[in-house]
Amino acid sequence: NSLEQAEDLKAFERRLTEYIHCLQPATGRWRMLLIVVSVCTATGAWNWLIDPETQKVSFFTSLWNHPFFTISCITLIGLFFAGIHKRVVAPSIIAARCRTVLAEYNMSCDDTGKLILKPRPHV
């Protein structure tokens, strides 16, 4: 019986580490996209702010005069509405949720999905 339990735990651990490992490439791509769009937005914002014409014209005219900033800002806002903030931390979310469930069984896991068996409390 305890041998079956050990095999079940090993199988669960393998599946959990495999799942978290499979999320890593997509998470890396989402992080790179977020970094690129953030840098573009910051660069565009800097150019928009140092332009002397920005203070002289209306807000919408100034945005029209700086399409790079406008497009990158809209893209960044769109990415956040699409949930990029969850996608860049997906493996951490999975690990945290597993820790919550595993705590009921006196276990935990690290960020890669490896199980951590805690000593049983003495009653």
CSV table of N, CA and C in Angstrom, one decimal:
chain,number,residue,atom,x,y,z
A,1,ASN,N,0.8,-1.2,0.0
A,1,ASN,CA,0.0,0.0,0.0
A,1,ASN,C,0.9,1.3,0.0
A,2,SER,N,1.9,1.3,0.9
A,2,SER,CA,2.7,2.5,0.9
A,2,SER,C,3.6,2.5,-0.4
A,3,LEU,N,3.9,1.4,-1.0
A,3,LEU,CA,4.6,1.4,-2.2
A,3,LEU,C,3.8,2.0,-3.3
A,4,GLU,N,2.5,1.7,-3.3
A,4,GLU,CA,1.6,2.3,-4.3
A,4,GLU,C,1.5,3.8,-4.1
A,5,GLN,N,1.4,4.2,-2.8
A,5,GLN,CA,1.3,5.6,-2.5
A,5,GLN,C,2.6,6.4,-3.0
A,6,ALA,N,3.8,5.7,-2.8
A,6,ALA,CA,5.0,6.3,-3.3
A,6,ALA,C,5.1,6.5,-4.8
A,7,GLU,N,4.6,5.4,-5.5
A,7,GLU,CA,4.5,5.5,-6.9
A,7,GLU,C,3.5,6.6,-7.4
A,8,ASP,N,2.4,6.7,-6.7
A,8,ASP,CA,1.4,7.8,-7.1
A,8,ASP,C,2.1,9.1,-6.9
A,9,LEU,N,2.8,9.3,-5.8
A,9,LEU,CA,3.4,10.6,-5.5
A,9,LEU,C,4.5,10.9,-6.6
A,10,LYS,N,5.2,9.9,-7.0
A,10,LYS,CA,6.3,10.1,-8.0
A,10,LYS,C,5.6,10.5,-9.3
A,11,ALA,N,4.5,9.8,-9.7
A,11,ALA,CA,3.8,10.1,-10.9
A,11,ALA,C,3.2,11.5,-10.9
A,12,PHE,N,2.6,11.9,-9.8
A,12,PHE,CA,2.1,13.2,-9.6
A,12,PHE,C,3.2,14.3,-9.8
A,13,GLU,N,4.3,14.0,-9.1
A,13,GLU,CA,5.5,14.9,-9.2
A,13,GLU,C,6.0,15.0,-10.6
A,14,ARG,N,6.1,13.9,-11.3
A,14,ARG,CA,6.6,13.9,-12.7
A,14,ARG,C,5.6,14.8,-13.6
A,15,ARG,N,4.3,14.5,-13.4
A,15,ARG,CA,3.4,15.3,-14.2
A,15,ARG,C,3.4,16.8,-13.9
A,16,LEU,N,3.5,17.1,-12.6
A,16,LEU,CA,3.5,18.5,-12.2
A,16,LEU,C,4.8,19.2,-12.8
A,17,THR,N,6.0,18.6,-12.6
A,17,THR,CA,7.2,19.2,-13.2
A,17,THR,C,7.1,19.3,-14.7
A,18,GLU,N,6.6,18.3,-15.3
A,18,GLU,CA,6.4,18.3,-16.8
A,18,GLU,C,5.5,19.5,-17.2
A,19,TYR,N,4.4,19.7,-16.5
A,19,TYR,CA,3.5,20.7,-16.9
A,19,TYR,C,4.1,22.1,-16.7
A,20,ILE,N,4.8,22.3,-15.6
A,20,ILE,CA,5.4,23.6,-15.3
A,20,ILE,C,6.6,23.8,-16.3
A,21,HIS,N,7.3,22.8,-16.6
A,21,HIS,CA,8.4,22.9,-17.6
A,21,HIS,C,7.8,23.3,-19.0
A,22,CYS,N,6.7,22.7,-19.4
A,22,CYS,CA,6.1,23.0,-20.7
A,22,CYS,C,5.6,24.4,-20.8
A,23,LEU,N,5.3,25.0,-19.6
A,23,LEU,CA,4.8,26.4,-19.6
A,23,LEU,C,6.0,27.4,-19.8
A,24,GLN,N,7.2,27.0,-19.5
A,24,GLN,CA,8.3,27.9,-19.6
A,24,GLN,C,8.6,28.6,-20.9
A,25,PRO,N,8.6,27.9,-22.1
A,25,PRO,CA,8.8,28.6,-23.3
A,25,PRO,C,7.8,29.7,-23.6
A,26,ALA,N,6.5,29.3,-23.4
A,26,ALA,CA,5.5,30.3,-23.7
A,26,ALA,C,5.6,31.5,-22.8
A,27,THR,N,5.9,31.2,-21.5
A,27,THR,CA,6.1,32.3,-20.5
A,27,THR,C,7.2,33.2,-20.9
A,28,GLY,N,8.3,32.6,-21.4
A,28,GLY,CA,9.5,33.4,-21.9
A,28,GLY,C,9.1,34.3,-23.0
A,29,ARG,N,8.4,33.8,-24.0
A,29,ARG,CA,7.9,34.6,-25.1
A,29,ARG,C,7.0,35.8,-24.7
A,30,TRP,N,6.1,35.5,-23.8
A,30,TRP,CA,5.2,36.5,-23.3
A,30,TRP,C,6.0,37.6,-22.6
A,31,ARG,N,7.0,37.2,-21.8
A,31,ARG,CA,7.9,38.2,-21.1
A,31,ARG,C,8.6,39.0,-22.0
A,32,MET,N,9.2,38.4,-23.1
A,32,MET,CA,9.9,39.2,-24.1
A,32,MET,C,9.0,40.2,-24.8
A,33,LEU,N,7.8,39.7,-25.2
A,33,LEU,CA,6.9,40.6,-25.8
A,33,LEU,C,6.5,41.8,-24.9
A,34,LEU,N,6.3,41.5,-23.6
A,34,LEU,CA,6.0,42.6,-22.7
A,34,LEU,C,7.1,43.6,-22.5
A,35,ILE,N,8.4,43.1,-22.5
A,35,ILE,CA,9.5,43.9,-22.3
A,35,ILE,C,9.7,44.8,-23.6
A,36,VAL,N,9.5,44.2,-24.8
A,36,VAL,CA,9.7,45.0,-26.0
A,36,VAL,C,8.6,46.1,-26.1
A,37,VAL,N,7.4,45.7,-25.8
A,37,VAL,CA,6.3,46.7,-25.9
A,37,VAL,C,6.5,47.8,-24.9
A,38,SER,N,6.9,47.4,-23.7
A,38,SER,CA,7.1,48.4,-22.6
A,38,SER,C,8.3,49.4,-23.0
A,39,VAL,N,9.3,48.8,-23.5
A,39,VAL,CA,10.4,49.7,-23.9
A,39,VAL,C,10.0,50.7,-25.0
A,40,CYS,N,9.3,50.1,-26.0
A,40,CYS,CA,8.7,51.0,-27.1
A,40,CYS,C,7.8,52.1,-26.5
A,41,THR,N,7.0,51.7,-25.6
A,41,THR,CA,6.1,52.7,-25.0
A,41,THR,C,6.9,53.8,-24.2
A,42,ALA,N,7.9,53.3,-23.5
A,42,ALA,CA,8.7,54.3,-22.7
A,42,ALA,C,9.4,55.2,-23.6
A,43,THR,N,10.0,54.7,-24.7
A,43,THR,CA,10.8,55.5,-25.7
A,43,THR,C,9.8,56.5,-26.3
A,44,GLY,N,8.7,56.0,-26.8
A,44,GLY,CA,7.7,56.9,-27.4
A,44,GLY,C,7.2,57.9,-26.4
A,45,ALA,N,7.0,57.6,-25.2
A,45,ALA,CA,6.5,58.6,-24.2
A,45,ALA,C,7.6,59.6,-24.0
A,46,TRP,N,8.9,59.2,-23.9
A,46,TRP,CA,9.9,60.2,-23.8
A,46,TRP,C,9.9,61.2,-24.9
A,47,ASN,N,9.9,60.7,-26.2
A,47,ASN,CA,9.8,61.6,-27.3
A,47,ASN,C,8.6,62.4,-27.3
A,48,TRP,N,7.5,61.9,-26.9
A,48,TRP,CA,6.3,62.7,-26.8
A,48,TRP,C,6.4,63.8,-25.8
A,49,LEU,N,7.0,63.5,-24.7
A,49,LEU,CA,7.1,64.5,-23.6
A,49,LEU,C,8.1,65.6,-23.9
A,50,ILE,N,9.2,65.3,-24.6
A,50,ILE,CA,10.2,66.3,-24.8
A,50,ILE,C,9.9,67.1,-26.1
A,51,ASP,N,8.9,66.8,-26.8
A,51,ASP,CA,8.5,67.5,-28.0
A,51,ASP,C,7.9,68.8,-27.6
A,52,PRO,N,8.4,70.0,-28.0
A,52,PRO,CA,7.8,71.3,-27.6
A,52,PRO,C,6.4,71.5,-28.1
A,53,GLU,N,6.1,70.9,-29.2
A,53,GLU,CA,4.8,71.0,-29.8
A,53,GLU,C,3.7,70.4,-28.9
A,54,THR,N,4.0,69.4,-28.1
A,54,THR,CA,3.1,68.7,-27.3
A,54,THR,C,2.3,69.7,-26.4
A,55,GLN,N,3.0,70.7,-25.8
A,55,GLN,CA,2.3,71.6,-24.9
A,55,GLN,C,1.5,72.6,-25.7
A,56,LYS,N,1.7,72.8,-27.0
A,56,LYS,CA,1.0,73.9,-27.7
A,56,LYS,C,-0.2,73.4,-28.4
A,57,VAL,N,-0.4,72.1,-28.6
A,57,VAL,CA,-1.5,71.5,-29.3
A,57,VAL,C,-2.4,70.7,-28.4
A,58,SER,N,-3.6,70.3,-28.8
A,58,SER,CA,-4.5,69.6,-28.0
A,58,SER,C,-3.9,68.2,-27.8
A,59,PHE,N,-4.5,67.5,-26.8
A,59,PHE,CA,-4.0,66.2,-26.4
A,59,PHE,C,-4.1,65.2,-27.6
A,60,PHE,N,-5.2,65.2,-28.2
A,60,PHE,CA,-5.4,64.2,-29.4
A,60,PHE,C,-4.5,64.6,-30.5
A,61,THR,N,-4.3,65.8,-30.8
A,61,THR,CA,-3.4,66.3,-31.8
A,61,THR,C,-2.0,65.8,-31.5
A,62,SER,N,-1.6,65.9,-30.3
A,62,SER,CA,-0.2,65.5,-29.9
A,62,SER,C,-0.1,64.0,-30.0
A,63,LEU,N,-1.1,63.3,-29.7
A,63,LEU,CA,-1.1,61.8,-29.9
A,63,LEU,C,-1.0,61.5,-31.4
A,64,TRP,N,-1.7,62.2,-32.2
A,64,TRP,CA,-1.7,62.0,-33.7
A,64,TRP,C,-0.3,62.3,-34.2
A,65,ASN,N,0.4,63.3,-33.6
A,65,ASN,CA,1.7,63.7,-34.1
A,65,ASN,C,2.8,62.7,-33.7
A,66,HIS,N,2.5,61.8,-32.8
A,66,HIS,CA,3.4,60.8,-32.3
A,66,HIS,C,2.8,59.4,-32.4
A,67,PRO,N,2.7,58.9,-33.6
A,67,PRO,CA,2.0,57.6,-33.8
A,67,PRO,C,2.7,56.4,-33.2
A,68,PHE,N,4.1,56.5,-33.1
A,68,PHE,CA,4.8,55.4,-32.5
A,68,PHE,C,4.4,55.2,-31.0
A,69,PHE,N,4.3,56.3,-30.3
A,69,PHE,CA,3.9,56.3,-28.9
A,69,PHE,C,2.4,55.8,-28.8
A,70,THR,N,1.6,56.4,-29.6
A,70,THR,CA,0.2,56.0,-29.6
A,70,THR,C,-0.1,54.6,-29.8
A,71,ILE,N,0.6,54.0,-30.8
A,71,ILE,CA,0.4,52.6,-31.2
A,71,ILE,C,0.9,51.7,-30.1
A,72,SER,N,2.1,52.0,-29.6
A,72,SER,CA,2.7,51.1,-28.6
A,72,SER,C,2.0,51.2,-27.3
A,73,CYS,N,1.4,52.4,-27.0
A,73,CYS,CA,0.6,52.5,-25.7
A,73,CYS,C,-0.7,51.7,-25.9
A,74,ILE,N,-1.3,51.8,-27.0
A,74,ILE,CA,-2.6,51.1,-27.2
A,74,ILE,C,-2.3,49.6,-27.2
A,75,THR,N,-1.1,49.2,-27.8
A,75,THR,CA,-0.7,47.8,-27.8
A,75,THR,C,-0.5,47.3,-26.3
A,76,LEU,N,0.2,48.1,-25.5
A,76,LEU,CA,0.4,47.7,-24.1
A,76,LEU,C,-0.9,47.6,-23.3
A,77,ILE,N,-1.7,48.5,-23.5
A,77,ILE,CA,-3.0,48.4,-22.8
A,77,ILE,C,-3.8,47.2,-23.3
A,78,GLY,N,-3.8,46.9,-24.6
A,78,GLY,CA,-4.5,45.7,-25.1
A,78,GLY,C,-3.9,44.5,-24.6
A,79,LEU,N,-2.6,44.4,-24.4
A,79,LEU,CA,-1.9,43.2,-23.9
A,79,LEU,C,-2.4,43.0,-22.4
A,80,PHE,N,-2.5,44.0,-21.7
A,80,PHE,CA,-3.0,43.9,-20.3
A,80,PHE,C,-4.4,43.4,-20.2
A,81,PHE,N,-5.2,44.0,-21.1
A,81,PHE,CA,-6.6,43.5,-21.1
A,81,PHE,C,-6.7,42.1,-21.6
A,82,ALA,N,-5.8,41.6,-22.4
A,82,ALA,CA,-5.8,40.2,-22.9
A,82,ALA,C,-5.2,39.3,-21.8
A,83,GLY,N,-4.7,39.8,-20.7
A,83,GLY,CA,-4.2,39.0,-19.6
A,83,GLY,C,-2.7,38.6,-19.6
A,84,ILE,N,-1.9,39.5,-20.3
A,84,ILE,CA,-0.5,39.2,-20.3
A,84,ILE,C,0.1,39.1,-18.9
A,85,HIS,N,-0.4,39.9,-18.0
A,85,HIS,CA,0.2,39.9,-16.6
A,85,HIS,C,0.0,38.6,-16.0
A,86,LYS,N,-1.0,37.8,-16.4
A,86,LYS,CA,-1.1,36.4,-15.8
A,86,LYS,C,-0.3,35.4,-16.6
A,87,ARG,N,-0.1,35.7,-17.8
A,87,ARG,CA,0.7,34.7,-18.7
A,87,ARG,C,2.2,34.8,-18.3
A,88,VAL,N,2.7,35.9,-17.9
A,88,VAL,CA,4.1,36.0,-17.6
A,88,VAL,C,4.5,35.4,-16.3
A,89,VAL,N,3.5,35.1,-15.5
A,89,VAL,CA,3.7,34.5,-14.2
A,89,VAL,C,3.0,33.2,-14.0
A,90,ALA,N,2.5,32.6,-15.1
A,90,ALA,CA,1.7,31.3,-15.1
A,90,ALA,C,2.4,30.2,-14.3
A,91,PRO,N,3.7,29.9,-14.4
A,91,PRO,CA,4.2,28.8,-13.6
A,91,PRO,C,4.2,29.1,-12.1
A,92,SER,N,4.4,30.3,-11.7
A,92,SER,CA,4.3,30.7,-10.3
A,92,SER,C,2.9,30.5,-9.8
A,93,ILE,N,1.9,30.9,-10.6
A,93,ILE,CA,0.5,30.7,-10.2
A,93,ILE,C,0.2,29.2,-10.0
A,94,ILE,N,0.6,28.4,-10.9
A,94,ILE,CA,0.3,26.9,-10.8
A,94,ILE,C,1.0,26.4,-9.5
A,95,ALA,N,2.3,26.8,-9.3
A,95,ALA,CA,3.0,26.3,-8.1
A,95,ALA,C,2.3,26.7,-6.8
A,96,ALA,N,1.9,28.0,-6.8
A,96,ALA,CA,1.2,28.5,-5.6
A,96,ALA,C,-0.1,27.8,-5.3
A,97,ARG,N,-0.9,27.5,-6.4
A,97,ARG,CA,-2.1,26.8,-6.2
A,97,ARG,C,-1.9,25.4,-5.7
A,98,CYS,N,-0.9,24.8,-6.3
A,98,CYS,CA,-0.5,23.4,-5.8
A,98,CYS,C,-0.1,23.4,-4.4
A,99,ARG,N,0.7,24.4,-4.0
A,99,ARG,CA,1.1,24.5,-2.6
A,99,ARG,C,-0.1,24.6,-1.6
A,100,THR,N,-1.1,25.3,-2.1
A,100,THR,CA,-2.3,25.5,-1.3
A,100,THR,C,-3.0,24.2,-1.1
A,101,VAL,N,-3.2,23.4,-2.1
A,101,VAL,CA,-3.8,22.1,-2.1
A,101,VAL,C,-3.0,21.1,-1.3
A,102,LEU,N,-1.7,21.1,-1.6
A,102,LEU,CA,-0.8,20.1,-1.0
A,102,LEU,C,-0.6,20.3,0.5
A,103,ALA,N,-0.8,21.5,1.0
A,103,ALA,CA,-0.7,21.8,2.4
A,103,ALA,C,-1.7,21.0,3.2
A,104,GLU,N,-2.9,20.7,2.6
A,104,GLU,CA,-3.8,19.8,3.3
A,104,GLU,C,-3.3,18.4,3.5
A,105,TYR,N,-2.3,18.0,2.8
A,105,TYR,CA,-1.7,16.7,2.9
A,105,TYR,C,-0.3,16.7,3.5
A,106,ASN,N,0.0,17.8,4.1
A,106,ASN,CA,1.3,18.0,4.8
A,106,ASN,C,2.5,17.9,3.8
A,107,MET,N,2.2,18.5,2.6
A,107,MET,CA,3.3,18.5,1.6
A,107,MET,C,3.3,19.9,1.0
A,108,SER,N,4.3,20.2,0.2
A,108,SER,CA,4.4,21.4,-0.6
A,108,SER,C,5.2,21.1,-1.9
A,109,CYS,N,5.5,22.1,-2.6
A,109,CYS,CA,6.3,21.9,-3.8
A,109,CYS,C,7.1,23.2,-4.1
A,110,ASP,N,8.2,23.0,-4.8
A,110,ASP,CA,9.0,24.2,-5.2
A,110,ASP,C,8.5,24.8,-6.5
A,111,ASP,N,9.2,25.8,-7.0
A,111,ASP,CA,8.7,26.5,-8.2
A,111,ASP,C,8.8,25.6,-9.5
A,112,THR,N,9.6,24.5,-9.4
A,112,THR,CA,9.7,23.7,-10.6
A,112,THR,C,8.7,22.5,-10.5
A,113,GLY,N,8.0,22.3,-9.4
A,113,GLY,CA,7.0,21.3,-9.2
A,113,GLY,C,7.5,20.1,-8.4
A,114,LYS,N,8.7,20.1,-7.9
A,114,LYS,CA,9.3,19.0,-7.1
A,114,LYS,C,8.5,19.0,-5.8
A,115,LEU,N,8.1,17.8,-5.4
A,115,LEU,CA,7.3,17.7,-4.1
A,115,LEU,C,8.2,17.8,-2.9
A,116,ILE,N,7.7,18.4,-1.9
A,116,ILE,CA,8.4,18.6,-0.6
A,116,ILE,C,7.5,17.9,0.5
A,117,LEU,N,8.0,16.8,1.0
A,117,LEU,CA,7.2,16.1,2.0
A,117,LEU,C,7.6,16.7,3.4
A,118,LYS,N,6.6,17.1,4.1
A,118,LYS,CA,6.9,17.6,5.5
A,118,LYS,C,6.7,16.5,6.5
A,119,PRO,N,7.4,16.6,7.6
A,119,PRO,CA,7.2,15.6,8.7
A,119,PRO,C,5.8,15.6,9.2
A,120,ARG,N,5.3,14.4,9.5
A,120,ARG,CA,3.9,14.3,10.0
A,120,ARG,C,3.9,14.9,11.5
A,121,PRO,N,2.8,15.6,11.8
A,121,PRO,CA,2.7,16.1,13.1
A,121,PRO,C,2.4,15.0,14.1
A,122,HIS,N,3.0,15.0,15.2
A,122,HIS,CA,2.8,13.9,16.2
A,122,HIS,C,1.6,14.3,17.0
A,123,VAL,N,0.7,13.3,17.1
A,123,VAL,CA,-0.6,13.5,17.9
A,123,VAL,C,-0.6,12.9,19.2
